[in-house]
Short mmCIF file of C-alpha atoms and ligand atoms in Angstrom, two decimals:
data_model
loop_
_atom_site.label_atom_id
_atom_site.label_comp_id
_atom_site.label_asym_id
_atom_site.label_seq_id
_atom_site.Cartn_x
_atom_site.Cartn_y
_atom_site.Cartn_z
CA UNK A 1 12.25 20.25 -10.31
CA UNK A 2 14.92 17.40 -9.99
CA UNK A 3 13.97 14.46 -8.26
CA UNK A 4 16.20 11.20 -6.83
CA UNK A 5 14.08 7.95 -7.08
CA UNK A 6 15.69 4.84 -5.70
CA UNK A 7 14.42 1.81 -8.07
CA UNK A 8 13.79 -1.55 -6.21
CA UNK A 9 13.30 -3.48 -8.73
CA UNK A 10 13.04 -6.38 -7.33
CA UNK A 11 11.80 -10.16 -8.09
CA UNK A 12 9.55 -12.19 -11.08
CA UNK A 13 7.45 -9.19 -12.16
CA UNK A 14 8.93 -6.64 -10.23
CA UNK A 15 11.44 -5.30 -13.11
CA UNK A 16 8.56 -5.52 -15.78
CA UNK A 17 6.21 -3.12 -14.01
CA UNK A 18 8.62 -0.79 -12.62
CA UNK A 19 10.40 -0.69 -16.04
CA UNK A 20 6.29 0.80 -17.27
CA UNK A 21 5.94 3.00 -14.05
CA UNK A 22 9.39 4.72 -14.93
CA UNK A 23 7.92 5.07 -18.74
CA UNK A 24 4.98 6.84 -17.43
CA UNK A 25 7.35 8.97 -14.78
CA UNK A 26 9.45 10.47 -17.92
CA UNK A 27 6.33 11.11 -19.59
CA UNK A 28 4.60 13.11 -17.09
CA UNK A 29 8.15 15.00 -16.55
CA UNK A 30 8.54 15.80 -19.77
CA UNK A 31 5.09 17.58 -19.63
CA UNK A 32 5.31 19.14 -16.39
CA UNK A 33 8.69 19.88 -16.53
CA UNK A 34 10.80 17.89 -13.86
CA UNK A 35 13.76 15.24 -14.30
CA UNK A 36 14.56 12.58 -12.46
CA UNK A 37 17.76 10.50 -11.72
CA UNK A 38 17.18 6.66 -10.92
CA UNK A 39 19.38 4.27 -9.27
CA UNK A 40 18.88 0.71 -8.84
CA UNK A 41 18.85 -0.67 -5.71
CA UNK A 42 19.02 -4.47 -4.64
CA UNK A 43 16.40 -5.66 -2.68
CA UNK A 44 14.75 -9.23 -1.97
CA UNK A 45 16.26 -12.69 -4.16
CA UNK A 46 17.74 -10.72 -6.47
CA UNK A 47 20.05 -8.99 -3.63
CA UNK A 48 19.92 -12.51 -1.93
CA UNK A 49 21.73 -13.95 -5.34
CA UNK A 50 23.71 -10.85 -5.87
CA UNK A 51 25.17 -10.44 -2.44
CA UNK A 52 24.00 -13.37 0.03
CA UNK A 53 21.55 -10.57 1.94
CA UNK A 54 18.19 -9.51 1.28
CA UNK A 55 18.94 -6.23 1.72
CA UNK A 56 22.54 -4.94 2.62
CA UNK A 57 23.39 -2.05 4.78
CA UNK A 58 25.04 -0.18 1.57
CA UNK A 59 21.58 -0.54 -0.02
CA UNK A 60 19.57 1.38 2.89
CA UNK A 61 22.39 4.01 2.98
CA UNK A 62 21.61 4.56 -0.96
CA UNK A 63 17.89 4.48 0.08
CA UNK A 64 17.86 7.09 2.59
CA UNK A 65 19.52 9.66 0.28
CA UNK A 66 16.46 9.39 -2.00
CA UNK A 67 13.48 11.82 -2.33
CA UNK A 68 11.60 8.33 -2.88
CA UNK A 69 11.43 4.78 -3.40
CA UNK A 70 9.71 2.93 -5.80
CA UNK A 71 9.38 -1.09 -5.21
CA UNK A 72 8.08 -3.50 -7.72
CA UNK A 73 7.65 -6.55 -5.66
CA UNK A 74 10.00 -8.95 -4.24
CA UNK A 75 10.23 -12.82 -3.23
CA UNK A 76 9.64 -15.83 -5.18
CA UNK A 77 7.59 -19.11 -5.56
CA UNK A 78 7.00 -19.77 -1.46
CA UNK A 79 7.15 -23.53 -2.23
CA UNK A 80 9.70 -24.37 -4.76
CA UNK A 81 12.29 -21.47 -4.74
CA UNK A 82 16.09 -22.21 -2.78
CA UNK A 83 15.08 -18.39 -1.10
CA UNK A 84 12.46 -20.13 0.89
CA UNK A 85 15.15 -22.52 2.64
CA UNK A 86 17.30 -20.23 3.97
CA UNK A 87 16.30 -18.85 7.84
CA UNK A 88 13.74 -16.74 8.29
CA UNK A 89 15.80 -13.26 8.88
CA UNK A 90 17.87 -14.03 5.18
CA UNK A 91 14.67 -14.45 3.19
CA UNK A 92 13.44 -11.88 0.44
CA UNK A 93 10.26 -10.28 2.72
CA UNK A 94 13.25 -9.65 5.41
CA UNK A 95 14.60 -7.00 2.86
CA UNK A 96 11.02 -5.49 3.28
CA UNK A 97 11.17 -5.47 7.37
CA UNK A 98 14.58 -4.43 7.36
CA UNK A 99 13.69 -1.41 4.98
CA UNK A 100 10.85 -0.38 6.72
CA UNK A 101 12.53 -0.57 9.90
CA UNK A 102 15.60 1.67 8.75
CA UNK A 103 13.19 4.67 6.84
CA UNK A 104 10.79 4.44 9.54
CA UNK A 105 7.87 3.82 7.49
CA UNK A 106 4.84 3.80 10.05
CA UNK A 107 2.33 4.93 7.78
CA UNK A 108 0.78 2.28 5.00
CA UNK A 109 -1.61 3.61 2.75
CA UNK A 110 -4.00 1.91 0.56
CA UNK A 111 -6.10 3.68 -1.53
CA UNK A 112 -9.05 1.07 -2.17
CA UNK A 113 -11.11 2.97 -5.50
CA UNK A 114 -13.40 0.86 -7.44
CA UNK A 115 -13.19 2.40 -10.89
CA UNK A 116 -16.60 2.40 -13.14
CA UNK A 117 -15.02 0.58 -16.12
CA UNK A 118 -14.36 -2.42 -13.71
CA UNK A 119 -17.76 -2.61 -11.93
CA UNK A 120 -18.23 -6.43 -13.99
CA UNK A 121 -14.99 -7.25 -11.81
CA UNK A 122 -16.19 -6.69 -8.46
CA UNK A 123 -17.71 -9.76 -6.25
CA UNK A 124 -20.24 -6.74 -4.46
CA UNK A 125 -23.99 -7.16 -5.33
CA UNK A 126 -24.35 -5.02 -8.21
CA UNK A 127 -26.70 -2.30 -6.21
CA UNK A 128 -23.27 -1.87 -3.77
CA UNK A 129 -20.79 -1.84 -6.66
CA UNK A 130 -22.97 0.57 -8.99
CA UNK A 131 -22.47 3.68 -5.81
CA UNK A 132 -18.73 3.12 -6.43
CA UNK A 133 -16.35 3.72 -3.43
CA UNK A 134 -12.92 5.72 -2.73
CA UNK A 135 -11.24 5.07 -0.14
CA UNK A 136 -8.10 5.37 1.69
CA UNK A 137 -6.57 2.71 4.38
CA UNK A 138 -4.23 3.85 6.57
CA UNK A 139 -2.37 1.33 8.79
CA UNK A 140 -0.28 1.70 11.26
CA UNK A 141 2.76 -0.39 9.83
CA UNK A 142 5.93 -0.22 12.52
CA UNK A 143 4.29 -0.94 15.94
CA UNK A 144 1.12 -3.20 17.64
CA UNK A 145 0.97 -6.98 17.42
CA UNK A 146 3.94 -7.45 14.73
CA UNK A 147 6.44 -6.21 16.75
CA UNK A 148 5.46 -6.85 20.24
CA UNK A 149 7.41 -9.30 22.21
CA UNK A 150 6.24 -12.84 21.50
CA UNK A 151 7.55 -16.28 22.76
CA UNK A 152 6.29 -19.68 23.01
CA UNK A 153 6.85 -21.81 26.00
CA UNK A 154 5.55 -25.07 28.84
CA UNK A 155 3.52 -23.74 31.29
CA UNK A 156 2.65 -26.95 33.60
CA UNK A 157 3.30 -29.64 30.15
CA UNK A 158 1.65 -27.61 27.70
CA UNK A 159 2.62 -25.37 25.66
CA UNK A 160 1.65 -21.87 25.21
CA UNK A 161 2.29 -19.17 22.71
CA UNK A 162 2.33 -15.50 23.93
CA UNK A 163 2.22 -12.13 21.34
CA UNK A 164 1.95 -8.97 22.89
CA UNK A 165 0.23 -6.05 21.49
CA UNK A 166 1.59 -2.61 22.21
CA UNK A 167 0.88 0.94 21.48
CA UNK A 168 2.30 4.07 23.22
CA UNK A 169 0.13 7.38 22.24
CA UNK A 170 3.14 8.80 20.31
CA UNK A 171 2.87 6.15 17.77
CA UNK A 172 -0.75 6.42 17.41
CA UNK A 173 -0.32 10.42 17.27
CA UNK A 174 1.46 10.05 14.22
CA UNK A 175 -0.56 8.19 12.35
CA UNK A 176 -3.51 9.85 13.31
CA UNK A 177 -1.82 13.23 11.79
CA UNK A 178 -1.30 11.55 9.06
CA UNK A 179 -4.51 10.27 8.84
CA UNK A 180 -6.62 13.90 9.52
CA UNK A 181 -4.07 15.71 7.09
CA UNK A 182 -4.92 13.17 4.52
CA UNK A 183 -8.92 13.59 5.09
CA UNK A 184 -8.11 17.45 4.81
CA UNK A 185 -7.52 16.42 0.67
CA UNK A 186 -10.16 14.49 0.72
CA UNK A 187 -14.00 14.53 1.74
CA UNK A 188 -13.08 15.24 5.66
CA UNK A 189 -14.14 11.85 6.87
CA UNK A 190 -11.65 9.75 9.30
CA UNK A 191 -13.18 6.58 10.54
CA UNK A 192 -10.88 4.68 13.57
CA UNK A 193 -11.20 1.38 13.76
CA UNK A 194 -10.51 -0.45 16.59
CA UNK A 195 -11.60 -3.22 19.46
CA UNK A 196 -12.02 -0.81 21.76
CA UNK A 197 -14.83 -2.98 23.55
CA UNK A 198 -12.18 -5.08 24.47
CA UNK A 199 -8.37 -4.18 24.22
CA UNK A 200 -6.77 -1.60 26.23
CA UNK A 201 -4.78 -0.85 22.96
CA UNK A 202 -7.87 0.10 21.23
CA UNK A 203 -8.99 2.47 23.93
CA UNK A 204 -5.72 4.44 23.95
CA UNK A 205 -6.32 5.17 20.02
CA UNK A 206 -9.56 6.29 20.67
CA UNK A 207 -8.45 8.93 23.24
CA UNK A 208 -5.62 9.99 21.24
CA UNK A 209 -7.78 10.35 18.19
CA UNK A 210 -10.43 11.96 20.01
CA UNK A 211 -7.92 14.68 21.50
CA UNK A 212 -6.75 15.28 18.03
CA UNK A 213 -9.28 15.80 16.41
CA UNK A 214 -9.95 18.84 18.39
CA UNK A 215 -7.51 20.46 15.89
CA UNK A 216 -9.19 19.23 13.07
CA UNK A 217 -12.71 20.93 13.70
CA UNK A 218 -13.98 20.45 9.32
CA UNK A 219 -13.01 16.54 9.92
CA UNK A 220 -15.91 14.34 11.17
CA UNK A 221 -14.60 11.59 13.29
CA UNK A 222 -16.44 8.46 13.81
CA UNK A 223 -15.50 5.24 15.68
CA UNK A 224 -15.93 1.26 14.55
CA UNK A 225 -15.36 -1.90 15.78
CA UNK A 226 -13.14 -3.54 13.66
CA UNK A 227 -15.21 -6.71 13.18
CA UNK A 228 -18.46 -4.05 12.16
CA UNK A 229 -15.69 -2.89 9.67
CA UNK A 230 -15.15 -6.06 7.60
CA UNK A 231 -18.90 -6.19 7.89
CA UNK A 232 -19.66 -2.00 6.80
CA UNK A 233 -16.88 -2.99 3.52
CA UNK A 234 -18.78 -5.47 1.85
CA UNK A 235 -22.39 -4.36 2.78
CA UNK A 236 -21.69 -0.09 1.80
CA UNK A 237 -18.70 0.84 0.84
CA UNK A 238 -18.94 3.87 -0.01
CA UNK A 239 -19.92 5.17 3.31
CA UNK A 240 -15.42 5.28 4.08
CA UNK A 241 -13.23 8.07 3.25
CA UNK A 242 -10.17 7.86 5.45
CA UNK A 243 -10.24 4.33 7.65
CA UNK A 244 -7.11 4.88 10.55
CA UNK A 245 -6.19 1.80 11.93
CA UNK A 246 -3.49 -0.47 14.05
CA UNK A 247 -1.10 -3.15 12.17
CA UNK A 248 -2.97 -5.87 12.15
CA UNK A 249 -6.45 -4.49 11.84
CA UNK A 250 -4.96 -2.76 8.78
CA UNK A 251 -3.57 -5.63 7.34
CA UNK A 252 -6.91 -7.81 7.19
CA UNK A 253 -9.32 -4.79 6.45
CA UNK A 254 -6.65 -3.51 3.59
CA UNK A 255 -6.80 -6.95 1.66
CA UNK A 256 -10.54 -7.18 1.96
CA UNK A 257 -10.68 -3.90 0.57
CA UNK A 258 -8.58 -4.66 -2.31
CA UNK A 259 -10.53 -7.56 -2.95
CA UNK A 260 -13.62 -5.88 -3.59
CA UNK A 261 -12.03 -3.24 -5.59
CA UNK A 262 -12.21 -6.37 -8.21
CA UNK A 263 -8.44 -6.89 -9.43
CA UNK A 264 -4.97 -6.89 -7.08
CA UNK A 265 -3.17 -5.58 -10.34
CA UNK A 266 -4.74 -1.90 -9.86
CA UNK A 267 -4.16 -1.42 -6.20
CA UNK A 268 -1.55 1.21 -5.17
CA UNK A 269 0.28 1.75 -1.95
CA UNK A 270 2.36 3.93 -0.14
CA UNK A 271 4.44 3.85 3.17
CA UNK A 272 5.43 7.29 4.90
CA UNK A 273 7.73 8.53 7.72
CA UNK A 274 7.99 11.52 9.52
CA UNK A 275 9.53 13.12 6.75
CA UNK A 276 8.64 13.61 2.78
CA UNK A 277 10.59 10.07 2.00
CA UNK A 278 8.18 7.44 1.07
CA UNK A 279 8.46 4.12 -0.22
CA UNK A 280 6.09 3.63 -3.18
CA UNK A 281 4.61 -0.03 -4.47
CA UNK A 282 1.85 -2.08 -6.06
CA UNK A 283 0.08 -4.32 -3.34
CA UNK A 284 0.86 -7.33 -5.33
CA UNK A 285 3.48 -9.44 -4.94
CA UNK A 286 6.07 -10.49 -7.52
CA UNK A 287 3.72 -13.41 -9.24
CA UNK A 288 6.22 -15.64 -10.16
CA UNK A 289 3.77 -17.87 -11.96
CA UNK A 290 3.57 -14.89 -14.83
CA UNK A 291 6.69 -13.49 -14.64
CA UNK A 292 8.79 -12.78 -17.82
CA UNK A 293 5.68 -13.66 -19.65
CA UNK A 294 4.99 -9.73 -20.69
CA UNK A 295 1.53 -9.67 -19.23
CA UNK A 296 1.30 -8.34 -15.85
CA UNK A 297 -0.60 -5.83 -15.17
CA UNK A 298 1.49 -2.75 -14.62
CA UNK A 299 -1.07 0.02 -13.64
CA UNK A 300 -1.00 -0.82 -10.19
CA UNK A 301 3.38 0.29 -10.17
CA UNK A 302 1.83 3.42 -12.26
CA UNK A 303 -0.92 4.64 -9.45
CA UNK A 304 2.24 4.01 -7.03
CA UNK A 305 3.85 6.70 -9.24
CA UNK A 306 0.78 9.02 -9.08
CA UNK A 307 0.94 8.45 -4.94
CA UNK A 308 4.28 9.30 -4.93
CA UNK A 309 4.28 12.08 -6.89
CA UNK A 310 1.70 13.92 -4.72
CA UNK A 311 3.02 12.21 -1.68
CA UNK A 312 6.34 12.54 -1.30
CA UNK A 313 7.35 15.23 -4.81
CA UNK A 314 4.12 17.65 -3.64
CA UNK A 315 3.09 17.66 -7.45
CA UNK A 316 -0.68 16.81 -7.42
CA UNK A 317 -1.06 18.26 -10.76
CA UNK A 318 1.26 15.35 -12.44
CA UNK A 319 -0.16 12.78 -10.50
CA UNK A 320 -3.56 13.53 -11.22
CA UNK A 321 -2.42 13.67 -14.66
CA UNK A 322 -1.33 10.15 -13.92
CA UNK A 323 -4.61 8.78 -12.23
CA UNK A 324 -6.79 11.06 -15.00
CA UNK A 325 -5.24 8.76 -17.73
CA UNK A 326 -5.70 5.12 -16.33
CA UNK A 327 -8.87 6.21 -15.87
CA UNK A 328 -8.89 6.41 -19.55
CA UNK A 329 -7.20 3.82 -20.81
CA UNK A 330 -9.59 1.06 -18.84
CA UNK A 331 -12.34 2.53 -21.15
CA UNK A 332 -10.52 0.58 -24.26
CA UNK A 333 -7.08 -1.38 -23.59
CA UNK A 334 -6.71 -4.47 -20.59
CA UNK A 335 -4.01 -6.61 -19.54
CA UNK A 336 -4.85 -10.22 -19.74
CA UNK A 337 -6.15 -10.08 -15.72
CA UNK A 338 -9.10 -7.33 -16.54
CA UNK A 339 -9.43 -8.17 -19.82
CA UNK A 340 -13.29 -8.41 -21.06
CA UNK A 341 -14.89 -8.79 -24.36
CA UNK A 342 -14.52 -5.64 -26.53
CA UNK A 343 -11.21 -4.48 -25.17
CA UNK A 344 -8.17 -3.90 -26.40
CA UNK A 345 -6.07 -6.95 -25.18
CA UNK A 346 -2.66 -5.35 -24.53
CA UNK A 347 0.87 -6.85 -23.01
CA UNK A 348 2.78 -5.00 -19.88
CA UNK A 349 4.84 -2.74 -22.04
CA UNK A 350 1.74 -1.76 -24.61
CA UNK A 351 -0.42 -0.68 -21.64
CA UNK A 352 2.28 1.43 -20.58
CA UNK A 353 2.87 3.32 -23.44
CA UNK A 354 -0.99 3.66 -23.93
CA UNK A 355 -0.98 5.43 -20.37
CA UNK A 356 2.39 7.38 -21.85
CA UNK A 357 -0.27 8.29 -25.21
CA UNK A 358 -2.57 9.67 -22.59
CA UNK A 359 -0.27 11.80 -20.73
P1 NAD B 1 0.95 -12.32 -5.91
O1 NAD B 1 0.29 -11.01 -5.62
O2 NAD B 1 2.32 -12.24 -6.43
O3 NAD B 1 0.05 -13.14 -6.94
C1 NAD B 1 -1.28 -13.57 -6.67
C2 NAD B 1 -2.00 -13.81 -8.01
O4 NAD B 1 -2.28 -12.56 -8.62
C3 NAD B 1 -1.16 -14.61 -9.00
O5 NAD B 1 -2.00 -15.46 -9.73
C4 NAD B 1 -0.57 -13.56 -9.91
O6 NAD B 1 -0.31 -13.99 -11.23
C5 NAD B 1 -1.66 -12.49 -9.90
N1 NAD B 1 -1.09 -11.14 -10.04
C6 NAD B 1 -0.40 -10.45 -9.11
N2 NAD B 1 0.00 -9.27 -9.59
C7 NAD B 1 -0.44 -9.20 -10.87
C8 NAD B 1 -0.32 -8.23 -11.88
N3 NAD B 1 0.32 -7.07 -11.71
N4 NAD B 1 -0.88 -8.50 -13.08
C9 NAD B 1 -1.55 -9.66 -13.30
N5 NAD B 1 -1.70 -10.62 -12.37
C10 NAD B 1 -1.14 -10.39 -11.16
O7 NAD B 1 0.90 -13.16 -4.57
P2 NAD B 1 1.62 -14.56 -4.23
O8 NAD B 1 1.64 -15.44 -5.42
O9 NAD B 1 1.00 -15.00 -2.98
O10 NAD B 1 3.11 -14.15 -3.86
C11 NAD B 1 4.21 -14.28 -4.75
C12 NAD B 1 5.45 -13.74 -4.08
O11 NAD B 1 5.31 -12.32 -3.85
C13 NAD B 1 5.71 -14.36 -2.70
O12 NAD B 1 7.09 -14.58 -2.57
C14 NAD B 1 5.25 -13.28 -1.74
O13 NAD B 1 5.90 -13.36 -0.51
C15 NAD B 1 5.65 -12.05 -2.50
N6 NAD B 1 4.95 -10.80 -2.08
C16 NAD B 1 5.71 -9.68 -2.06
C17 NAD B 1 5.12 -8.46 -1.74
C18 NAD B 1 5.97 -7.22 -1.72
O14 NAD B 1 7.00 -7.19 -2.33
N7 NAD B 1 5.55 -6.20 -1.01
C19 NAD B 1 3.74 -8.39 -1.46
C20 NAD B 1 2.98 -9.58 -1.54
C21 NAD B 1 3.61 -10.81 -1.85
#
């Protein structure tokens, strides 16, 4: 098979770990038998410096005629960096709004997966962490709170800040799909969180979920409250397969998630549309305070590569190859950020081609 990858390279580590992810791509192509043709596209500072925009028009039209996108990570030092001056809507993370906006990315998913060799690394008690946990978040990304209509203004001489929070069933129908075909691949478990004790929002994903589910009789359904949620992560983690929830809900619950899986340079993502495009990227950001120094952590770009391989290419064989072989290399080579006594202490580029020795 012949596949079209968009690159977004992106900012500070961005280049270094996609530069890895593509090493391990070839690799696995090579043994499976598919090629793929790359090209670059300009997203966040670097398309700032390059063309005054964060992301230009020509750059989405290059980006929808891809089978997939893989991001590194964009944006720079929040506090010292001339990108941070400019207004709001010219800023790197407006490349990232604009792009989801144009591919119509609704679905984020976040696989949360504590692996064994990196037990020492998670804050749990050590009776949670030894059970393990695999999980996948999946948050609704285009709709809810986010993008509601929101305004500030003086009501009697004071002022008052209004964000609304919308939902209309089609948008949670989608997700949900998403969410019960996932849970097909996996151990048939969707869990919907919500506030449904209190929002109307909430209530309507409930009854959409609850209708759906009807044509998912082998998937067990089950409802939480999204502050019982943050609670259920840290106390049994385990207990989650698939978690569906809204924007904002997602958003929290996702980074808690990732912080118990014990190191942000592991964590994958993924962001879907309707059809097989996806947008692929690490859940870090571009961690200018290590960039160019050849140490980041680049098996977090890599698992994007597994996701997107079995997301958006259908070839679960490859990308298992991909996950079967970090797996692996954490039992004897680390980056500087997992590193422990008795490993391997590797660079960016050396743990890539370790994970290409694998494959
Ligand atoms: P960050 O994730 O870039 O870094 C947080 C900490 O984790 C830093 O100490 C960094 O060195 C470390 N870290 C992150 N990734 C690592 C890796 N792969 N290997 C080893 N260590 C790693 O978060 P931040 O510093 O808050 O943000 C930096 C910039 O990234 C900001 O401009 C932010 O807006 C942007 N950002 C972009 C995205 C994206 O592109 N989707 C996501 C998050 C943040």
């Amino acid at each position: 098979m012949n596949m079209n990858i968009g690159l977004i390279k992106g900012d500070g580590i961005g280049p270094e770990v996609v530069n890895e992810a593509v090493k391990v791509l070839e690799a696995v192509g090579k043994k499976y038998g598919h090629t793929f043709q790359y090209e670059d596209i300009l997203m966040g500072g670097c398309s700032i410096d390059a063309t005054g925009e964060p992301l230009t028009d020509e750059a989405v039209a290059v980006a929808k005629t891809k089978d997939a996108i893989l991001q590194g990570s964009i944006g720079g030092n929040t506090q010292t960096s001339p990108w941070y001056k400019l207004p709001p809507n010219k800023r790197p993370e407006a490349g990232l709004l604009k792009i989801r906006k144009e591919l119509g990315l609704f679905a984020n998913l976040r696989p949360a997966y504590l692996y064994p060799e990196l037990k020492e690394a998670c804050p749990l008690k050590e009776s949670v962490a030894e059970k393990g946990f695999d999980m996948m978040i999946m948050r609704e990304l285009t709709g809810g709170l986010y993008f509601g209509e929101r305004y500030t203004k003086e009501v009697e001489g004071k002022t008052v800040a209004v964000d609304t929070l919308v939902y209309s069933e089609d948008e949670i129908r989608r997700i949900a799909i998403k969410g019960f075909d996932i849970a097909m691949k996996r151990r048939k478990k969707v869990t919907l969180v919500d506030k449904a004790n209190v929002l109307d929002s909430s209530r309507l994903w409930r009854e959409t979920m609850i209708r759906l589910s009807k044509e998912y009789p082998e998937v067990e359904l089950n409802h939480l409250y999204v502050d019982n949620c943050a609670m259920q992560l840290v106390r049994n983690p385990k207990q989650f397969d698939v978690i569906v929830t809204s924007n904002i809900f997602g958003d929290i619950l996702s980074d808690e998630a990732s912080m118990i899986s014990g190191s942000i340079g592991m964590l994958a993502s993924a962001s879907l549309n309707s059809t097989k495009l996806g947008m692929y990227e690490p859940i870090h950001g571009s961690a200018p305070d290590i960039a160019g120094q050849g140490i980041a952590n680049p098996l977090a770009t890599i698992l994007s590569v597994a996701m997107m391989l079995r997301y958006s290419l259908d070839e679960s064989q490859a990308a298992d190859a991909i996950e079967a072989a970090v797996a692996e290399v954490l039992k004897t080579t680390r980056t500087p950020d997992i590193w422990t006594e008795g490993m391997k202490k590797v660079s960016t580029t050396e743990m890539g081609d370790a994970v290409c020795a694998l494959i």
